[in-house]
Coordinates of C-alpha atoms and ligand atoms in Angstrom, one line a residue:
M293 CA -77.8 176.3 72.0
D294 CA -77.6 177.7 75.5
F295 CA -74.2 178.6 77.0
Q296 CA -74.0 175.6 79.2
T297 CA -74.6 173.1 76.3
A298 CA -72.1 175.0 74.2
D299 CA -69.6 174.8 77.0
K300 CA -70.1 171.1 77.4
A301 CA -69.7 170.5 73.7
F302 CA -66.6 172.6 73.7
I303 CA -65.1 170.7 76.7
R304 CA -66.0 167.4 75.1
E305 CA -64.2 168.5 71.9
I306 CA -61.1 169.4 73.9
N307 CA -61.1 166.1 75.7
K308 CA -61.6 164.2 72.5
S309 CA -58.6 165.9 70.8
T310 CA -56.4 165.4 73.9
I311 CA -57.3 161.7 74.0
L312 CA -56.8 161.5 70.3
K313 CA -53.4 163.1 70.6
V314 CA -52.3 160.7 73.3
I315 CA -53.5 157.7 71.2
R316 CA -51.6 159.1 68.2
E317 CA -48.4 159.7 70.0
K318 CA -48.4 156.8 72.5
G319 CA -50.6 154.2 70.9
P320 CA -51.2 151.3 71.2
I321 CA -52.4 152.3 74.6
S322 CA -55.0 151.2 77.2
R323 CA -57.9 153.4 78.4
A324 CA -56.4 153.3 81.9
D325 CA -53.0 154.7 80.6
I326 CA -54.8 157.4 78.7
A327 CA -56.6 158.5 81.9
K328 CA -53.2 158.5 83.7
L329 CA -51.5 160.5 81.0
T330 CA -54.2 163.1 80.4
G331 CA -55.4 163.4 84.0
L332 CA -59.0 162.9 82.8
N333 CA -61.3 160.7 84.9
P334 CA -61.7 157.1 83.5
A335 CA -65.4 157.6 82.8
T336 CA -64.7 160.6 80.6
V337 CA -62.0 158.7 78.8
T338 CA -64.3 155.7 78.2
N339 CA -67.1 158.0 76.8
N340 CA -64.8 159.9 74.5
V341 CA -63.1 156.7 73.4
N342 CA -66.5 155.3 72.4
I343 CA -67.2 158.4 70.3
L344 CA -63.8 158.0 68.6
L345 CA -64.4 154.3 68.0
E346 CA -67.8 154.9 66.6
A347 CA -66.4 157.5 64.2
D348 CA -63.8 154.9 63.2
I349 CA -60.9 157.3 63.9
I350 CA -59.4 154.8 66.4
T351 CA -59.5 151.0 66.5
E352 CA -59.1 148.4 69.3
T353 CA -56.0 146.3 68.8
G354 CA -54.5 143.5 70.7
I355 CA -54.3 143.0 74.4
G356 CA -51.8 144.8 76.7
D357 CA -49.9 143.5 79.7
S358 CA -51.9 143.3 82.9
S359 CA -50.7 144.9 86.1
G360 CA -52.9 142.4 87.9
G361 CA -56.5 141.7 87.0
R362 CA -58.0 141.7 83.5
K363 CA -55.6 142.4 80.6
P364 CA -56.5 145.7 78.9
I365 CA -57.6 146.2 75.3
L366 CA -55.2 148.6 73.5
L367 CA -56.3 151.4 71.3
E368 CA -54.5 152.9 68.3
L369 CA -55.2 155.4 65.6
N370 CA -57.0 154.0 62.5
K371 CA -54.4 155.3 60.1
N372 CA -56.7 155.2 57.1
A373 CA -59.6 156.9 58.8
F374 CA -58.7 160.1 57.0
Y375 CA -56.3 161.4 54.4
A376 CA -54.7 164.7 53.5
I377 CA -53.2 166.1 50.4
G378 CA -49.8 167.9 50.5
V379 CA -48.4 170.1 47.7
D380 CA -44.8 171.2 47.6
M381 CA -44.5 174.1 45.2
G382 CA -40.9 173.7 44.2
L383 CA -39.0 176.2 42.1
K384 CA -39.1 174.2 38.9
R385 CA -41.7 171.6 39.6
A386 CA -44.6 170.9 41.9
R387 CA -45.0 167.6 43.8
A388 CA -48.1 166.5 45.5
A389 CA -49.1 163.5 47.6
L390 CA -52.0 161.9 49.3
I391 CA -51.0 160.7 52.8
N392 CA -52.8 158.9 55.6
L393 CA -52.8 159.8 59.3
C394 CA -49.5 158.0 59.9
G395 CA -47.8 160.1 57.2
E396 CA -47.6 157.1 54.8
I397 CA -47.7 158.2 51.1
I398 CA -50.7 156.6 49.3
K399 CA -49.8 158.2 46.0
S400 CA -47.5 161.0 44.9
I401 CA -47.2 162.8 41.6
D402 CA -44.9 165.5 40.3
M403 CA -45.1 167.8 37.4
P404 CA -42.6 170.3 35.9
Y405 CA -44.0 173.8 35.4
G406 CA -42.7 174.0 31.9
N407 CA -41.6 177.4 30.6
S408 CA -43.9 179.5 32.7
I409 CA -43.8 180.3 36.4
D410 CA -46.5 182.8 35.9
E411 CA -49.0 182.7 38.8
K412 CA -51.9 181.5 36.7
D413 CA -49.9 178.7 34.9
V414 CA -48.4 177.4 38.1
I415 CA -51.7 177.3 39.9
K416 CA -53.4 175.6 36.9
R417 CA -50.7 172.8 37.0
I418 CA -51.2 172.3 40.7
I419 CA -55.0 172.1 40.3
E420 CA -54.3 169.3 37.8
L421 CA -52.1 167.5 40.3
V422 CA -54.6 167.8 43.1
N423 CA -57.4 166.6 40.8
A424 CA -55.4 163.5 40.0
L425 CA -55.0 162.7 43.7
L426 CA -58.7 163.2 44.4
D427 CA -59.3 160.4 41.9
V428 CA -57.2 157.7 43.5
R429 CA -58.9 154.4 43.3
N430 CA -60.3 152.8 46.6
I431 CA -60.0 156.1 48.5
D432 CA -63.3 157.7 49.6
K433 CA -63.1 161.4 48.6
N434 CA -65.1 162.3 51.7
K435 CA -62.3 161.1 53.9
I436 CA -59.8 163.6 52.5
L437 CA -59.7 166.3 55.1
G438 CA -58.0 169.1 53.1
I439 CA -55.1 170.4 51.1
G440 CA -51.8 171.7 52.6
I441 CA -49.5 173.7 50.5
G442 CA -45.9 174.8 51.0
V443 CA -44.6 177.9 49.1
H444 CA -41.2 179.5 49.2
G445 CA -40.7 183.0 50.4
I446 CA -42.8 185.0 52.9
V447 CA -46.2 183.4 53.6
N448 CA -49.0 184.6 55.8
P449 CA -50.5 181.3 57.0
V450 CA -53.3 182.9 58.9
E451 CA -54.8 184.5 55.8
G452 CA -53.4 181.9 53.4
I453 CA -51.5 184.5 51.3
S454 CA -48.2 184.1 49.6
I455 CA -46.9 187.6 50.4
Y456 CA -43.7 187.4 48.4
A457 CA -42.3 184.5 46.5
P458 CA -39.1 186.0 45.1
K459 CA -38.1 183.1 42.8
F460 CA -41.6 183.2 41.1
G461 CA -41.8 187.0 41.2
W462 CA -45.2 186.8 43.0
K463 CA -46.7 189.2 45.4
D464 CA -49.8 188.8 47.5
V465 CA -51.3 185.7 45.9
A466 CA -54.4 184.5 47.8
I467 CA -53.5 180.8 47.4
K468 CA -55.9 179.6 50.2
D469 CA -58.9 181.3 48.6
I470 CA -58.1 180.2 45.1
F471 CA -57.8 176.5 46.1
E472 CA -60.7 176.5 48.6
K473 CA -63.0 177.9 45.8
E474 CA -61.7 175.3 43.4
F475 CA -61.9 172.2 45.6
R476 CA -64.5 173.2 48.3
M477 CA -62.4 171.8 51.1
P478 CA -60.1 173.3 53.8
V479 CA -56.8 174.6 52.5
L480 CA -53.8 175.7 54.6
I481 CA -50.6 177.1 53.4
D482 CA -47.2 178.0 54.9
N483 CA -43.6 178.6 53.9
D484 CA -42.0 175.5 52.3
V485 CA -39.3 175.1 54.9
R486 CA -41.7 175.5 57.8
V487 CA -43.9 172.7 56.5
M488 CA -40.8 170.5 56.2
A489 CA -40.1 171.2 59.9
L490 CA -43.7 170.3 60.7
G491 CA -43.2 167.0 58.8
E492 CA -40.1 166.2 60.8
K493 CA -41.9 167.1 64.0
W494 CA -44.7 164.7 63.3
F495 CA -43.1 161.8 61.4
G496 CA -39.3 162.4 61.4
N497 CA -36.3 163.1 63.4
A498 CA -37.8 165.8 65.6
K499 CA -40.6 163.8 67.1
S500 CA -39.2 164.1 70.6
A501 CA -37.8 167.6 70.3
K502 CA -39.4 170.8 71.6
D503 CA -36.7 173.2 70.4
F504 CA -35.2 172.5 67.0
V505 CA -34.2 174.1 63.7
F506 CA -34.7 172.6 60.2
I507 CA -32.4 173.9 57.6
N508 CA -33.2 173.3 53.9
V509 CA -30.2 173.4 51.6
G510 CA -31.4 173.1 48.1
S511 CA -31.1 175.6 45.2
G512 CA -31.6 178.2 48.0
I513 CA -31.1 178.0 51.8
G514 CA -33.8 178.6 54.4
S515 CA -34.6 177.5 57.9
A516 CA -37.6 177.0 60.2
I517 CA -37.3 177.6 63.9
V518 CA -39.4 175.6 66.4
I519 CA -39.4 176.9 69.9
N520 CA -41.2 175.0 72.7
G521 CA -43.1 173.0 70.1
D522 CA -44.4 176.0 68.1
I523 CA -43.0 177.3 64.9
Y524 CA -41.5 180.8 65.4
R525 CA -42.4 183.0 62.4
G526 CA -41.1 186.5 63.4
S527 CA -43.0 189.7 63.3
L528 CA -43.4 189.8 59.5
Y529 CA -43.4 186.0 58.9
G530 CA -39.7 186.3 57.9
A531 CA -37.9 184.5 60.7
G532 CA -35.2 181.9 59.8
E533 CA -33.7 183.6 56.7
I534 CA -30.5 181.9 57.4
G535 CA -29.5 181.9 53.7
H536 CA -28.7 185.6 54.0
I537 CA -26.4 185.4 57.0
S538 CA -23.1 186.9 55.9
I539 CA -20.3 184.3 55.7
A540 CA -17.7 186.0 53.5
E541 CA -17.3 189.7 53.4
N542 CA -15.9 189.7 49.9
G543 CA -17.8 186.7 48.6
P544 CA -20.0 186.6 45.4
K545 CA -23.1 188.8 45.1
C546 CA -26.4 187.4 46.3
N547 CA -29.9 187.9 44.9
C548 CA -30.7 189.9 48.0
G549 CA -28.1 192.5 47.0
N550 CA -25.5 191.7 49.6
F551 CA -22.2 189.9 49.2
G552 CA -21.0 186.5 50.6
C553 CA -24.4 185.4 52.0
L554 CA -24.5 181.7 53.0
E555 CA -26.8 181.0 50.0
V556 CA -24.1 182.1 47.5
M557 CA -21.5 180.0 49.3
A558 CA -23.3 176.8 50.2
S559 CA -26.5 176.2 48.3
G560 CA -26.9 173.6 45.5
T561 CA -26.6 176.3 42.9
A562 CA -23.4 177.7 44.6
L563 CA -21.9 174.2 44.7
E564 CA -22.5 173.7 40.9
K565 CA -21.1 177.2 40.1
R566 CA -18.0 176.6 42.2
V567 CA -17.3 173.2 40.6
I568 CA -17.7 174.7 37.0
H569 CA -15.4 177.6 38.0
D570 CA -12.7 175.2 39.2
I571 CA -13.0 173.0 36.1
N572 CA -12.7 176.2 33.9
L573 CA -9.5 177.0 35.8
G574 CA -8.1 173.7 34.5
K575 CA -8.3 171.7 37.8
E576 CA -8.3 167.9 37.2
S577 CA -11.6 166.1 37.8
I578 CA -13.7 163.3 36.6
I579 CA -16.8 165.5 36.8
P580 CA -16.8 166.6 33.2
K581 CA -16.7 163.0 32.0
L582 CA -19.6 162.1 34.4
A583 CA -21.6 165.0 32.9
G584 CA -21.0 163.8 29.3
D585 CA -18.5 166.6 28.7
D586 CA -21.2 169.2 29.0
L587 CA -20.5 171.5 32.0
S588 CA -24.1 172.8 31.9
K589 CA -25.2 169.3 32.9
I590 CA -23.3 169.3 36.2
T591 CA -25.6 168.6 39.1
G592 CA -25.3 168.1 42.8
E593 CA -25.9 164.4 42.2
I594 CA -23.0 164.2 39.8
I595 CA -20.7 166.0 42.2
Y596 CA -21.7 163.5 44.9
E597 CA -21.0 160.6 42.5
A598 CA -17.5 162.0 41.8
A599 CA -16.9 162.4 45.6
K600 CA -17.7 158.7 46.1
L601 CA -15.1 158.0 43.4
N602 CA -12.6 160.0 45.5
D603 CA -12.4 162.9 43.1
K604 CA -10.5 165.7 44.9
L605 CA -12.3 168.6 43.3
A606 CA -15.6 167.2 44.3
L607 CA -14.4 166.3 47.8
D608 CA -13.0 169.8 48.4
A609 CA -16.1 171.5 47.1
L610 CA -18.5 169.5 49.3
Y611 CA -16.1 170.0 52.3
D612 CA -16.2 173.8 51.8
V613 CA -20.0 173.7 51.5
G614 CA -20.2 171.7 54.8
S615 CA -17.8 174.2 56.6
C616 CA -19.8 177.2 55.5
L617 CA -23.0 175.6 56.7
G618 CA -21.3 174.7 59.9
Y619 CA -20.5 178.4 60.6
A620 CA -24.1 179.3 60.2
V621 CA -25.2 176.4 62.3
S622 CA -22.8 177.5 65.1
N623 CA -24.6 180.9 65.2
L624 CA -27.9 179.1 65.5
I625 CA -26.6 176.9 68.4
N626 CA -25.3 180.0 70.2
I627 CA -28.5 182.0 69.7
L628 CA -31.2 179.4 70.1
N629 CA -29.6 176.5 72.0
P630 CA -31.7 173.9 70.2
E631 CA -31.8 170.2 71.0
I632 CA -31.7 169.1 67.4
I633 CA -30.7 170.7 64.1
I634 CA -32.0 168.9 61.0
I635 CA -30.4 169.3 57.6
G636 CA -32.6 168.7 54.6
G637 CA -32.7 169.3 50.9
G638 CA -30.5 168.1 48.0
V639 CA -27.1 169.1 49.5
A640 CA -27.9 167.1 52.6
R641 CA -28.1 164.0 50.5
A642 CA -24.4 164.2 49.9
G643 CA -24.2 162.6 53.4
D644 CA -21.0 162.7 55.4
F645 CA -19.1 164.5 52.6
V646 CA -21.1 167.6 53.8
L647 CA -22.4 166.6 57.2
K648 CA -19.0 165.8 58.7
P649 CA -17.3 169.2 58.0
L650 CA -20.6 170.8 59.0
C651 CA -20.7 169.1 62.4
D652 CA -17.0 169.7 63.0
T653 CA -17.2 173.4 62.3
A654 CA -20.5 173.8 64.1
H655 CA -19.1 172.2 67.3
K656 CA -15.8 174.0 67.1
K657 CA -17.3 177.4 66.6
S658 CA -20.2 177.3 69.1
M659 CA -20.1 177.4 72.9
E660 CA -18.9 174.1 74.2
H661 CA -21.6 173.7 76.8
L662 CA -24.3 174.1 74.1
S663 CA -22.6 172.2 71.3
Q664 CA -21.9 169.1 73.5
R665 CA -25.6 168.2 73.6
V666 CA -27.0 169.4 70.2
R667 CA -27.7 166.7 67.7
I668 CA -27.2 167.5 64.0
L669 CA -29.1 165.0 61.9
P670 CA -30.1 164.6 58.2
S671 CA -33.8 164.9 57.4
Y672 CA -35.6 161.6 58.0
L673 CA -38.3 162.3 55.4
N674 CA -35.7 163.3 52.9
E675 CA -37.0 164.1 49.5
N676 CA -40.6 163.6 50.7
C677 CA -40.3 166.1 53.5
G678 CA -42.0 168.9 51.5
I679 CA -45.1 166.9 50.5
I680 CA -45.5 165.0 53.8
G681 CA -45.0 168.3 55.7
A682 CA -47.5 170.2 53.6
A683 CA -50.2 167.5 54.2
T684 CA -49.3 167.6 57.9
L685 CA -50.6 171.2 58.0
I686 CA -54.0 169.6 57.7
L687 CA -53.4 166.8 60.2
N688 CA -51.9 169.3 62.7
D689 CA -55.0 171.4 62.4
L690 CA -57.2 168.4 63.1
F691 CA -55.2 167.1 66.1
E692 CA -53.9 170.4 67.6
G693 CA -56.9 172.5 66.6
S694 CA -54.7 175.3 65.3
Q695 CA -51.8 176.0 63.1
K696 CA -48.6 175.7 65.1
Ligands
ZN728 ZN1 -28.3 187.2 50.4

């Protein structure tokens, strides 16, 4: 191929992906409006639209309003043109899902790791999960674009390596290589919270936001920072370790070696420990009864149930978790001035019991001018954020042409 032909092919690819992006984000949309929005000339739009129609990636749908003259035919994404698999490597179990181009889950499966979180055992389980998704009836395997995987800890997404997954005790596991060899299709990996942010950016509460932060409050606490539409990773892929912001100088010891980190004050694990501690001190609560008189069975869900029944111990514990998170969020507002902060993970499912004190504290403790505008919202994708987000790594690569 000479240079000129290569250039033409390259430009055509760029035009196609720009057009595809506009159709995905603004569809159903007419050819004329695509030309207006992209600045491409109408003949280029028509040519590229024809290529996309032929490839069955988009479809013609309905007739739009006319601004005089013939009514235009509208174009939209063919949501089942392609699929992607997303894997969320949780701490105790893995979940995986097959999703279409609109982020709809076709099938999802989850599987506990059992007794071993050894690298080989976990990977073997996940291979089983992915195999089950590749076998979904009525789905052409050739339409599955690839596999996206979210892993906790420090991840190098460029080389596809889990550099350090503290809760598994892993170092330098070449996840991308292992899965690409096994499945012979593209594999992309990233930190679990960053894929959640990507999921919210594509299909959730951050669709319109350029600058936002996603905070995951589960058994640990992490965040993903999106600046001007791109994920900010930091110099060593470690940006957003909000769980280790110091909240209480004399607080409990954290896994990181420090004391009073946000994670030991406000994570799901911290919430359960605090409630058990209060019950052991003899404080009144219906929580032991809800847990079948077995304190080891107390979970975040049970504490939430008790709060709904107006149990003071549960209400106080959730309020304090919300306030601690609010302090951390106020720092984020002051430093990053985001448009939106999204709270995901199990603790966020306790709704206003946590979100109300969180918002109150965050607004009170941050600069008024910045806090007036920021919106603090629960995750839209909720418990599916990790799997949809992981699969979105693959869609993002298709539409944006690079990992962002
Ligand atoms: Zn810590």
